[in-house]
JSON list of C-alpha atoms in Angstrom, two decimals:
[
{"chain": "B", "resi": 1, "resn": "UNK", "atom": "CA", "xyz": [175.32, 125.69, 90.09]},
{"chain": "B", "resi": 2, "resn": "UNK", "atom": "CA", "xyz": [175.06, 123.63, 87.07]},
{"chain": "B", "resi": 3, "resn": "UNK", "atom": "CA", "xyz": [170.98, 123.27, 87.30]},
{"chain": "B", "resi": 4, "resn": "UNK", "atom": "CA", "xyz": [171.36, 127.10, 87.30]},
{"chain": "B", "resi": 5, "resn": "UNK", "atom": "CA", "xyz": [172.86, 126.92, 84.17]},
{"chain": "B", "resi": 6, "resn": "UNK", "atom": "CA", "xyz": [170.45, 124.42, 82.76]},
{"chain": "B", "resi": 7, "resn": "UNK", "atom": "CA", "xyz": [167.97, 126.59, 83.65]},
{"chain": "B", "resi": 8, "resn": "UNK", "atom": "CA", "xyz": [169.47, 129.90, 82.64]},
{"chain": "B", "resi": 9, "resn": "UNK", "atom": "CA", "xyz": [170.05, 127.99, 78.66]},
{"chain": "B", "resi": 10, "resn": "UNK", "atom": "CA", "xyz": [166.54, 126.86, 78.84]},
{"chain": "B", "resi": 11, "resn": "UNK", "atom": "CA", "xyz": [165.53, 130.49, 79.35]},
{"chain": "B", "resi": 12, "resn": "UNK", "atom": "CA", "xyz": [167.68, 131.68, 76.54]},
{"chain": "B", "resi": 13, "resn": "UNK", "atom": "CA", "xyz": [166.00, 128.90, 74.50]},
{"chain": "B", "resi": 14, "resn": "UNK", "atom": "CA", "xyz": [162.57, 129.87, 75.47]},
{"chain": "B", "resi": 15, "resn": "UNK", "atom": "CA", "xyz": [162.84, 133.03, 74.82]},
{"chain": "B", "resi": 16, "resn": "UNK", "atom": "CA", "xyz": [164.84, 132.76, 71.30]},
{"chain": "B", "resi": 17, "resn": "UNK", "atom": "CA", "xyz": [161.59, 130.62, 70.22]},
{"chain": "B", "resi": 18, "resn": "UNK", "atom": "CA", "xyz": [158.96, 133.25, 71.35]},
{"chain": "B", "resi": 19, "resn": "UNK", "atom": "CA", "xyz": [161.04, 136.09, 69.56]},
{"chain": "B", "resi": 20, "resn": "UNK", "atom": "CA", "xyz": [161.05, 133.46, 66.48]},
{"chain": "B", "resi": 21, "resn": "UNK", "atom": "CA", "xyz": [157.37, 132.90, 66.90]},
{"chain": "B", "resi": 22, "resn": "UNK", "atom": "CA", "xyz": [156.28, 136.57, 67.22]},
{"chain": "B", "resi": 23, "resn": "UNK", "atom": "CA", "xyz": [158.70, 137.53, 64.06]},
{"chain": "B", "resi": 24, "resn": "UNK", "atom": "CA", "xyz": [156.37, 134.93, 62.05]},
{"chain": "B", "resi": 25, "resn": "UNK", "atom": "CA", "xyz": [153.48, 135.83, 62.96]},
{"chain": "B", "resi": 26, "resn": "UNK", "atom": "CA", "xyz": [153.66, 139.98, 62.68]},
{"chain": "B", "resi": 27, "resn": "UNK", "atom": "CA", "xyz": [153.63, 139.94, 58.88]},
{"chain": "B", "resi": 28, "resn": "UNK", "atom": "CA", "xyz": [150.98, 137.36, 58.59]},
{"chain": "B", "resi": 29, "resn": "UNK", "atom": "CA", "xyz": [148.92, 139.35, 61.05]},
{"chain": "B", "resi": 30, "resn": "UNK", "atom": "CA", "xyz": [149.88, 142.96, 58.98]},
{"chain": "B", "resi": 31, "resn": "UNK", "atom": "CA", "xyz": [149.19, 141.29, 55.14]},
{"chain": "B", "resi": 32, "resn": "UNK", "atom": "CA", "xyz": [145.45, 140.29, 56.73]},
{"chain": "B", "resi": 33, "resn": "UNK", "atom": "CA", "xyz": [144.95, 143.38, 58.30]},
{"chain": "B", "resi": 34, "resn": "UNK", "atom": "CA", "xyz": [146.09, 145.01, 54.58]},
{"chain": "B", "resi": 35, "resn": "UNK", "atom": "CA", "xyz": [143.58, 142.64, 52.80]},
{"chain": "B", "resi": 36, "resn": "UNK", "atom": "CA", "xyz": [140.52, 143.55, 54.91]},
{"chain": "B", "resi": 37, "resn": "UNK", "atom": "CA", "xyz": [141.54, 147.33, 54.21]},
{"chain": "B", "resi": 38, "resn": "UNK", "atom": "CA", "xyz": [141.80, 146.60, 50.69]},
{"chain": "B", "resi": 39, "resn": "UNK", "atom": "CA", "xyz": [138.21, 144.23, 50.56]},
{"chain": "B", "resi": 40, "resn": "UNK", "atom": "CA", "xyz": [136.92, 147.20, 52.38]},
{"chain": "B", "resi": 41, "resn": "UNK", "atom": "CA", "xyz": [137.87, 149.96, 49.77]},
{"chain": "B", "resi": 42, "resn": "UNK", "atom": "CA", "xyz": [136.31, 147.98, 46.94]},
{"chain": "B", "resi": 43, "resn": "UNK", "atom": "CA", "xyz": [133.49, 147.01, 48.60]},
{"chain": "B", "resi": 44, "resn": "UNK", "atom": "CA", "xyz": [132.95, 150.50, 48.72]},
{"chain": "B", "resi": 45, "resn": "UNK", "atom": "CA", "xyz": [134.16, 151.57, 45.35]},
{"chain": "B", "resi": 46, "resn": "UNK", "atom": "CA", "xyz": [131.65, 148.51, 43.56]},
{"chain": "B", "resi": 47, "resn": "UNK", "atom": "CA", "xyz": [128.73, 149.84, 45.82]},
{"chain": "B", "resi": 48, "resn": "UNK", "atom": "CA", "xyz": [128.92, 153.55, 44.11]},
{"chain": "B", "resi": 49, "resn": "UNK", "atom": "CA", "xyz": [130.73, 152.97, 40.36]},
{"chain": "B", "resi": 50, "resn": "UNK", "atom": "CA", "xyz": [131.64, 156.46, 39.14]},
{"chain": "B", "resi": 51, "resn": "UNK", "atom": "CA", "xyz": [133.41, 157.49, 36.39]},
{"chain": "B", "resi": 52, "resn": "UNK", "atom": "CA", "xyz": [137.25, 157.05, 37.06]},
{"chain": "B", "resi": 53, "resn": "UNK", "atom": "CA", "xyz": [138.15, 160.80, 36.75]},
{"chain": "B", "resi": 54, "resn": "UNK", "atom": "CA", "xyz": [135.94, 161.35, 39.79]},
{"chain": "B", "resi": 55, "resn": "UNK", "atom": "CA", "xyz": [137.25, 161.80, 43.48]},
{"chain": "B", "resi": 56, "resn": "UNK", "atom": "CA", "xyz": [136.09, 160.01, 46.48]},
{"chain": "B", "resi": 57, "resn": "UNK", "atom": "CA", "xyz": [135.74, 160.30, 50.37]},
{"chain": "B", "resi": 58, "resn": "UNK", "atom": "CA", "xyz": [137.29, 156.62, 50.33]},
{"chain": "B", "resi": 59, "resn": "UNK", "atom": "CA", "xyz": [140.69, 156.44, 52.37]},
{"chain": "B", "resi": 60, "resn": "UNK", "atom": "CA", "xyz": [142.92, 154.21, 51.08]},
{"chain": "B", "resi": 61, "resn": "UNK", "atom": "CA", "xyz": [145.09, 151.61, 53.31]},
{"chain": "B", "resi": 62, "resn": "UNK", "atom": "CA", "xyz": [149.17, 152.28, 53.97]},
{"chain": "B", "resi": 63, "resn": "UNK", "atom": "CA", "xyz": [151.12, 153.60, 52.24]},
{"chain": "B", "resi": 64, "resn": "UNK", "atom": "CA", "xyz": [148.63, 155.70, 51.10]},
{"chain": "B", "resi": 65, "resn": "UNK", "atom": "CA", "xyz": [148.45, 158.71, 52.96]},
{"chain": "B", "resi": 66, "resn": "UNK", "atom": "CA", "xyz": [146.28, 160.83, 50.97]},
{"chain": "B", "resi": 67, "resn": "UNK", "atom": "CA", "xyz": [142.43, 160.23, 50.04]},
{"chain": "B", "resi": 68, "resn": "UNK", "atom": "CA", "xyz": [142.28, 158.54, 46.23]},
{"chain": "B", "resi": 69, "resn": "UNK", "atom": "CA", "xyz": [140.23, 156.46, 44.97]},
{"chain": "B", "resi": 70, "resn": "UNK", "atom": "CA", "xyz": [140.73, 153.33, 42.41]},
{"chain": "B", "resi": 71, "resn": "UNK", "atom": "CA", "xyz": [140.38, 153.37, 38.77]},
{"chain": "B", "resi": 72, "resn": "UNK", "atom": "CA", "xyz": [139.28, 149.43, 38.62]},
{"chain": "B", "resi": 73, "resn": "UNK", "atom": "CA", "xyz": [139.41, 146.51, 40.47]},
{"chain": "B", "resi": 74, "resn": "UNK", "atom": "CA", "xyz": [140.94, 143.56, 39.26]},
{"chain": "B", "resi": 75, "resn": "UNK", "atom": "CA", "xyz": [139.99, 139.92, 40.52]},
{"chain": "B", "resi": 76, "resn": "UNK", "atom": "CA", "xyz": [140.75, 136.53, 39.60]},
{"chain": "B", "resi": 77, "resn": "UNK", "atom": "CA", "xyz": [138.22, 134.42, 41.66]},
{"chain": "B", "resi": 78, "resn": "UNK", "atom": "CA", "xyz": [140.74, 131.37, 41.08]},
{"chain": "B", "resi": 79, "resn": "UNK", "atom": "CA", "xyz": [143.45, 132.71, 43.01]},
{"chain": "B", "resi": 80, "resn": "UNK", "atom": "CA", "xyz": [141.54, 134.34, 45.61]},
{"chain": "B", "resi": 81, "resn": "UNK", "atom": "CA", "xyz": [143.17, 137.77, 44.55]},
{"chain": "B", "resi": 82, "resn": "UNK", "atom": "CA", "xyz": [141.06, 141.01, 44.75]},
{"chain": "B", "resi": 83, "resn": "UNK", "atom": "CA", "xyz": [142.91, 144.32, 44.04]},
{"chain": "B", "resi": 84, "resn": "UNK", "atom": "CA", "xyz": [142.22, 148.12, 43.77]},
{"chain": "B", "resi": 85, "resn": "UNK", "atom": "CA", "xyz": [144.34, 149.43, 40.65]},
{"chain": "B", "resi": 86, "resn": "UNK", "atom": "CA", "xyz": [145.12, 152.77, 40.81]},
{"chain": "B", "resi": 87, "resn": "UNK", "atom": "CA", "xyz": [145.28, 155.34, 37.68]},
{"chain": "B", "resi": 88, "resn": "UNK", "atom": "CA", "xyz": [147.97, 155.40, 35.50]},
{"chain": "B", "resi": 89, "resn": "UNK", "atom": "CA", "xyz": [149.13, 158.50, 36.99]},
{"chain": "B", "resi": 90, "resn": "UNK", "atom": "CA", "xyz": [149.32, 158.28, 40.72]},
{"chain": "B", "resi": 91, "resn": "UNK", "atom": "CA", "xyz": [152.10, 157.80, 42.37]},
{"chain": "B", "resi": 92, "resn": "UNK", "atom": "CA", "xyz": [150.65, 154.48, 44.30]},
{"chain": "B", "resi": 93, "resn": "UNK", "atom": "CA", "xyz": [150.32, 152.92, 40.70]},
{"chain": "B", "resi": 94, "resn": "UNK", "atom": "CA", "xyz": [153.63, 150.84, 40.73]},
{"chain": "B", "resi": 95, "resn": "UNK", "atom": "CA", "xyz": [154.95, 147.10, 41.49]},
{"chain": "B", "resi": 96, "resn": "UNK", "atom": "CA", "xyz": [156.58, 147.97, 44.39]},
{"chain": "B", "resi": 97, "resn": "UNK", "atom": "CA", "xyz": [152.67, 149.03, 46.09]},
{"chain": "B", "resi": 98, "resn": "UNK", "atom": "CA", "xyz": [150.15, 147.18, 44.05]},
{"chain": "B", "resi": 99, "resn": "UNK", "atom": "CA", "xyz": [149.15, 145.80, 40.76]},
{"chain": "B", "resi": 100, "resn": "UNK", "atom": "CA", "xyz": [150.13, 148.19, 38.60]},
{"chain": "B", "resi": 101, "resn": "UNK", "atom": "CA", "xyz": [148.37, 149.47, 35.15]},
{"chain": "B", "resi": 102, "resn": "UNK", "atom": "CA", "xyz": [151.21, 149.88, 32.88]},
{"chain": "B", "resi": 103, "resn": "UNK", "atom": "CA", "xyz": [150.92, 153.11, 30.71]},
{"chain": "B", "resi": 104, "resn": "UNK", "atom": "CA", "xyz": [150.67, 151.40, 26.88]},
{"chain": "B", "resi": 105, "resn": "UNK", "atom": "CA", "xyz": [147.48, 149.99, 28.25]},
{"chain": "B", "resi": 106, "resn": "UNK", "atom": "CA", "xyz": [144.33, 150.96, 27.13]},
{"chain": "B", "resi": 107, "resn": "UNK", "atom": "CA", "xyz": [141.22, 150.95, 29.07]},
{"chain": "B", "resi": 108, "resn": "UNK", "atom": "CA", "xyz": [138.40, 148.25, 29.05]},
{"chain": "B", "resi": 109, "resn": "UNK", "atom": "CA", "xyz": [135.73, 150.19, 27.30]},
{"chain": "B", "resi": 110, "resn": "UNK", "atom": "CA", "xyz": [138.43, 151.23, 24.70]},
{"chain": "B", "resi": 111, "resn": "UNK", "atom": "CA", "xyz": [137.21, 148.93, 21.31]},
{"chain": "B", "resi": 112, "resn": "UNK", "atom": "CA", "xyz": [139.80, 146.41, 20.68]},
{"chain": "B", "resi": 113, "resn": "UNK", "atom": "CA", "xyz": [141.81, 147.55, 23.21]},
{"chain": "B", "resi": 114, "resn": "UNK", "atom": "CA", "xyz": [144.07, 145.67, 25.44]},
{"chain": "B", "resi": 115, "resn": "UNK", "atom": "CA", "xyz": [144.37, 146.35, 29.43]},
{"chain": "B", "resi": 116, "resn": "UNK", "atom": "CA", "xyz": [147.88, 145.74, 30.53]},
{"chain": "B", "resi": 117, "resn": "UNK", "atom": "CA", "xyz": [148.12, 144.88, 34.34]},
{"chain": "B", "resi": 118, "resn": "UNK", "atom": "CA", "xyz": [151.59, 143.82, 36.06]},
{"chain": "B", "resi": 119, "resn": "UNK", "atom": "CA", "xyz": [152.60, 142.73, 39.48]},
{"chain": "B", "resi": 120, "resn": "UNK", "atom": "CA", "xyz": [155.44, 140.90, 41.49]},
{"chain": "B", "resi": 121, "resn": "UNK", "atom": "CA", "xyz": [155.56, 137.45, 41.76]},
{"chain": "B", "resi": 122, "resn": "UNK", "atom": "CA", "xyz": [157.56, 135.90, 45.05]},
{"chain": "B", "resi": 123, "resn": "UNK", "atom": "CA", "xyz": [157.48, 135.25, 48.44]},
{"chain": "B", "resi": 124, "resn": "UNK", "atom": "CA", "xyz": [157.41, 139.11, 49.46]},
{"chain": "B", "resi": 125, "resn": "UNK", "atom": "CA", "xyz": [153.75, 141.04, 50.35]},
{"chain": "B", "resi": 126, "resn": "UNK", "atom": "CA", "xyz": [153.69, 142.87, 47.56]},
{"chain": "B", "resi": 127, "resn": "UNK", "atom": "CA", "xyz": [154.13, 139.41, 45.34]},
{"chain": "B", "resi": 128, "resn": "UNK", "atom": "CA", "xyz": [149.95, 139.93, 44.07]},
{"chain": "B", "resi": 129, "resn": "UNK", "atom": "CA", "xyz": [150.88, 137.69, 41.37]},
{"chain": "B", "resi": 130, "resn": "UNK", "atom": "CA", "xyz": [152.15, 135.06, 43.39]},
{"chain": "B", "resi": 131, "resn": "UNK", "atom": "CA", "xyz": [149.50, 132.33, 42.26]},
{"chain": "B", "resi": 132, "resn": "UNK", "atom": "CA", "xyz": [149.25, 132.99, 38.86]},
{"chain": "B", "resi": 133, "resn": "UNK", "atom": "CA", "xyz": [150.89, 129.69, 37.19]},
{"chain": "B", "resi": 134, "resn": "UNK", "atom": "CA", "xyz": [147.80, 128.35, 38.95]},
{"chain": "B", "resi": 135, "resn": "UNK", "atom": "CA", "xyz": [145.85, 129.77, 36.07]},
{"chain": "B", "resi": 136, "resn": "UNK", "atom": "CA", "xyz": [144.72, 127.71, 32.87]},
{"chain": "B", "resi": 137, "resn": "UNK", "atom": "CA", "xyz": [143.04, 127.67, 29.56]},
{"chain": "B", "resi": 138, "resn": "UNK", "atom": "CA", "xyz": [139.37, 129.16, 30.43]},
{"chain": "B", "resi": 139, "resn": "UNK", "atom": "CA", "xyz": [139.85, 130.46, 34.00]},
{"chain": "B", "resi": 140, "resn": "UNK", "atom": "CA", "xyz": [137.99, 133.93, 34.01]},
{"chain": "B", "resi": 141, "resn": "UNK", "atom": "CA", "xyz": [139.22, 136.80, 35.12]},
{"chain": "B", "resi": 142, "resn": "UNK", "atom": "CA", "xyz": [137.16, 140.28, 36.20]},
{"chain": "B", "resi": 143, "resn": "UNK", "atom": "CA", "xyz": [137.48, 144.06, 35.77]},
{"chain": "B", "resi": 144, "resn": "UNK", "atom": "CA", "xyz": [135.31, 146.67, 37.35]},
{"chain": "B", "resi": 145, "resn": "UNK", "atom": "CA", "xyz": [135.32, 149.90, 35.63]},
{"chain": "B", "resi": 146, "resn": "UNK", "atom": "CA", "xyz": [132.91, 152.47, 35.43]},
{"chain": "B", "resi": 147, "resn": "UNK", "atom": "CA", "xyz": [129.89, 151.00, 35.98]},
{"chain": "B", "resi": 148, "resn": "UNK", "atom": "CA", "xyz": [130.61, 147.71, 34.64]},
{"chain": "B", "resi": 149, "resn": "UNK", "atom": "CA", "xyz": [132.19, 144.07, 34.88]},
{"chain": "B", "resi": 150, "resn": "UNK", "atom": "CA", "xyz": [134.26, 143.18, 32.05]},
{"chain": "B", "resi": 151, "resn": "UNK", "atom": "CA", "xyz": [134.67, 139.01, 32.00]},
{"chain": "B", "resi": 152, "resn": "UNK", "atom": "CA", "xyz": [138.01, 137.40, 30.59]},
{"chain": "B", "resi": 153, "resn": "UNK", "atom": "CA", "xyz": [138.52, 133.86, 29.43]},
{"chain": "B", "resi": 154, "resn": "UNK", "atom": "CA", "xyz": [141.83, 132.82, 29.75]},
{"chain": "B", "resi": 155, "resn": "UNK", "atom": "CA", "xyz": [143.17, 132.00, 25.62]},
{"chain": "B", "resi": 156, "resn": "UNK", "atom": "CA", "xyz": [146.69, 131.83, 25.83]},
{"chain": "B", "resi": 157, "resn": "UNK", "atom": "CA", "xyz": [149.54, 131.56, 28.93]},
{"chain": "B", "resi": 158, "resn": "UNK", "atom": "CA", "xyz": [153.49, 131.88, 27.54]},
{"chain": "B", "resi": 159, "resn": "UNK", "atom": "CA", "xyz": [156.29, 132.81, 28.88]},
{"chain": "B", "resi": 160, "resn": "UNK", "atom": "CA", "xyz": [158.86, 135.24, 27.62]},
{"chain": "B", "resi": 161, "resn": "UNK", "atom": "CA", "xyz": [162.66, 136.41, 28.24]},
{"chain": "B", "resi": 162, "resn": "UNK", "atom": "CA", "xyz": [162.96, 139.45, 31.25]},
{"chain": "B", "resi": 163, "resn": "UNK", "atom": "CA", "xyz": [165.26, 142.07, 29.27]},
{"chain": "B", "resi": 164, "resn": "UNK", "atom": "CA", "xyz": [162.46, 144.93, 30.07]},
{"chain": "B", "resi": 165, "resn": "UNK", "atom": "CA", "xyz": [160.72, 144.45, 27.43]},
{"chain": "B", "resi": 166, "resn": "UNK", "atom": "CA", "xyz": [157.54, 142.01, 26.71]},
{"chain": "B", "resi": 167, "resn": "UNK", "atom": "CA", "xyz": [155.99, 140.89, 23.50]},
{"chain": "B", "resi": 168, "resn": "UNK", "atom": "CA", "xyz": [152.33, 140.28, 24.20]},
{"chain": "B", "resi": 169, "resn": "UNK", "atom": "CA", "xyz": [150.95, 137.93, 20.90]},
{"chain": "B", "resi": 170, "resn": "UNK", "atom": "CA", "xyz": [147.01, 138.78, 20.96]},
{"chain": "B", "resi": 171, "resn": "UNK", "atom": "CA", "xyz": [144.29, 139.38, 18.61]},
{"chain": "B", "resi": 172, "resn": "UNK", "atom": "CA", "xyz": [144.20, 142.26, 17.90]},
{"chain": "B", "resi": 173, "resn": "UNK", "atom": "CA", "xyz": [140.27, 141.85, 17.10]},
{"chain": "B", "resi": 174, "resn": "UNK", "atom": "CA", "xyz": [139.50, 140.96, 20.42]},
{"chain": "B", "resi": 175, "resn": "UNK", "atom": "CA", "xyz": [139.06, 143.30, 23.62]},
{"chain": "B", "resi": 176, "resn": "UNK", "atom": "CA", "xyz": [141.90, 141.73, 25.88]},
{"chain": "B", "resi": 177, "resn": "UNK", "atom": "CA", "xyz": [143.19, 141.91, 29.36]},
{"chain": "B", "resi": 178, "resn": "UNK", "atom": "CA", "xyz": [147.18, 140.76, 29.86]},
{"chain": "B", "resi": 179, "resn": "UNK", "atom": "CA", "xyz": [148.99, 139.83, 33.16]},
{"chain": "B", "resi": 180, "resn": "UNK", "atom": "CA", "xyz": [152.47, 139.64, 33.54]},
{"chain": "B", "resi": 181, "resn": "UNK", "atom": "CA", "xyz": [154.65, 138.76, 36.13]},
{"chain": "B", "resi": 182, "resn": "UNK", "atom": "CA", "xyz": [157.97, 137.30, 36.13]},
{"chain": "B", "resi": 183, "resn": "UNK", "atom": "CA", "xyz": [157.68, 133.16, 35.76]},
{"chain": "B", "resi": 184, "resn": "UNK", "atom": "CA", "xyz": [157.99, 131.00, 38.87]},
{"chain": "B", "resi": 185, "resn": "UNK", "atom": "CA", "xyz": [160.97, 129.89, 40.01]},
{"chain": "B", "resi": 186, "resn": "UNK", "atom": "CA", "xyz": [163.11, 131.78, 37.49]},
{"chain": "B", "resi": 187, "resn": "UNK", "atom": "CA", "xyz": [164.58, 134.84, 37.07]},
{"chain": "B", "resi": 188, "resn": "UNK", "atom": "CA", "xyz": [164.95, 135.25, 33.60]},
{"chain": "B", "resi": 189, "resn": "UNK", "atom": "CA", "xyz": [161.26, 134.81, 32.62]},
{"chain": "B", "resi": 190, "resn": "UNK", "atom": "CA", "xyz": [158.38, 136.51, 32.59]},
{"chain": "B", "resi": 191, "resn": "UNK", "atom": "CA", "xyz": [154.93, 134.75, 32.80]},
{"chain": "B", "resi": 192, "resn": "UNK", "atom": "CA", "xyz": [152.39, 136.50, 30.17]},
{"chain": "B", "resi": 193, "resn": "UNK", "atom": "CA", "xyz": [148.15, 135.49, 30.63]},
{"chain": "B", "resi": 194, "resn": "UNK", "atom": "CA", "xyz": [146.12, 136.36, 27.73]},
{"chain": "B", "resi": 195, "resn": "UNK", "atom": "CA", "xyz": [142.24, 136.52, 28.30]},
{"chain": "B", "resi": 196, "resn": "UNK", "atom": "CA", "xyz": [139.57, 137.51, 26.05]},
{"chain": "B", "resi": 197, "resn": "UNK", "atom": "CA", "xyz": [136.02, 139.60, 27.32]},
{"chain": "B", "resi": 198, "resn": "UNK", "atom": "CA", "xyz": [133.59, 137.19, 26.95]},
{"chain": "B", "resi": 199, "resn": "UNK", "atom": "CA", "xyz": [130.70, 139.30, 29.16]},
{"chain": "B", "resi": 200, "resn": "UNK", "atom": "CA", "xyz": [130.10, 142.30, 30.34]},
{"chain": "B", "resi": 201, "resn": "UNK", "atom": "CA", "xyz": [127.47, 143.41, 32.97]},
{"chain": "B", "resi": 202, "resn": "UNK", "atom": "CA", "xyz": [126.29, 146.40, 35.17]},
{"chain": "B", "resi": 203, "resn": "UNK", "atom": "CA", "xyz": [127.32, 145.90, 38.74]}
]
């Protein structure tokens, strides 16, 4: 009767670690599958550049549920990150989806203009900005937009305080592209990247 038992507890135990296992391994398995969506898309969207205002056949990874195509792509070869951003206007263009355009940004053919891009940082799968204390003083960063590939240079990394509002300190001579996310291990700072275009070419 009591080897029963044993055996029964063992069971229990068994089966507590499988559920365990499987409950670790379904998000890992989802944020991949996301990511190869995602590479997909752009892969797509940098093999025919159109302008922006333009619609495409290209059918965009959950939660999307309606065809849209991406305004840029964003990626920071440093940090492995590769993103689809979408216009300032659609309703997939927020933090709680993707890297988000915020809507005093200007655009990276705009003259002096500054493009203003914002994401989670965290543990969650939405956190896109998870890695970005990683980045230093002349890391480069890359837009696609329209045709072309706008190169940053990392100038300037600060952090500020999170009371929804950010001061970004740039010159204002320079064509710039700003990231902000909230600073690691805090939660009463925001992290703020300045980068400068140093190059721009056709892709």
């Amino acid at each position: 009767m009591q080897t029963r038992k044993k055996n029964k507890y063992r069971l229990i135990g068994i089966l507590f670690v499988v559920i365990g296992i499987i409950v670790c391994i379904i998000p890992i398995f989802l944020k991949s599958k996301e990511q190869k969506e995602m590479n997909a898309q752009i892969d797509s969207f940098l093999e025919s550049p159109s302008s922006p205002s333009r619609t495409s056949d290209v059918v965009l990874s959950p939660p999307i549920e309606e065809e849209e195509t991406f305004l840029m792509v964003l990626e920071i070869p440093k940090v492995n990150l590769r993103r689809g951003i979408y216009s300032k206007d659609s309703k997939w263009n927020s933090i709680e989806y993707n890297v988000t355009i915020l809507e005093e940004s200007n655009f990276p053919d705009e003259e002096y203009g500054n493009v203003i891009l914002a994401a989670h940082n965290g543990p969650a799968d939405i956190a896109y900005f998870n890695q970005l204390h990683q980045l230093e003083v002349g890391d480069m960063a890359y837009v696609y937009y329209n045709g072309i590939k706008y190169g940053y240079e990392v100038s300037d990394i600060y952090d500020v305080a999170k009371d929804g509002t950010v001061e970004i300190s740039r010159n204002q001579n320079l064509n710039t592209l700003t990231l902000i996310t909230c600073k690691k291990n805090t939660s009463d700072r925001q992290l703020v990247i300045i980068l400068y275009l140093t190059e721009t070419v056709r892709y």
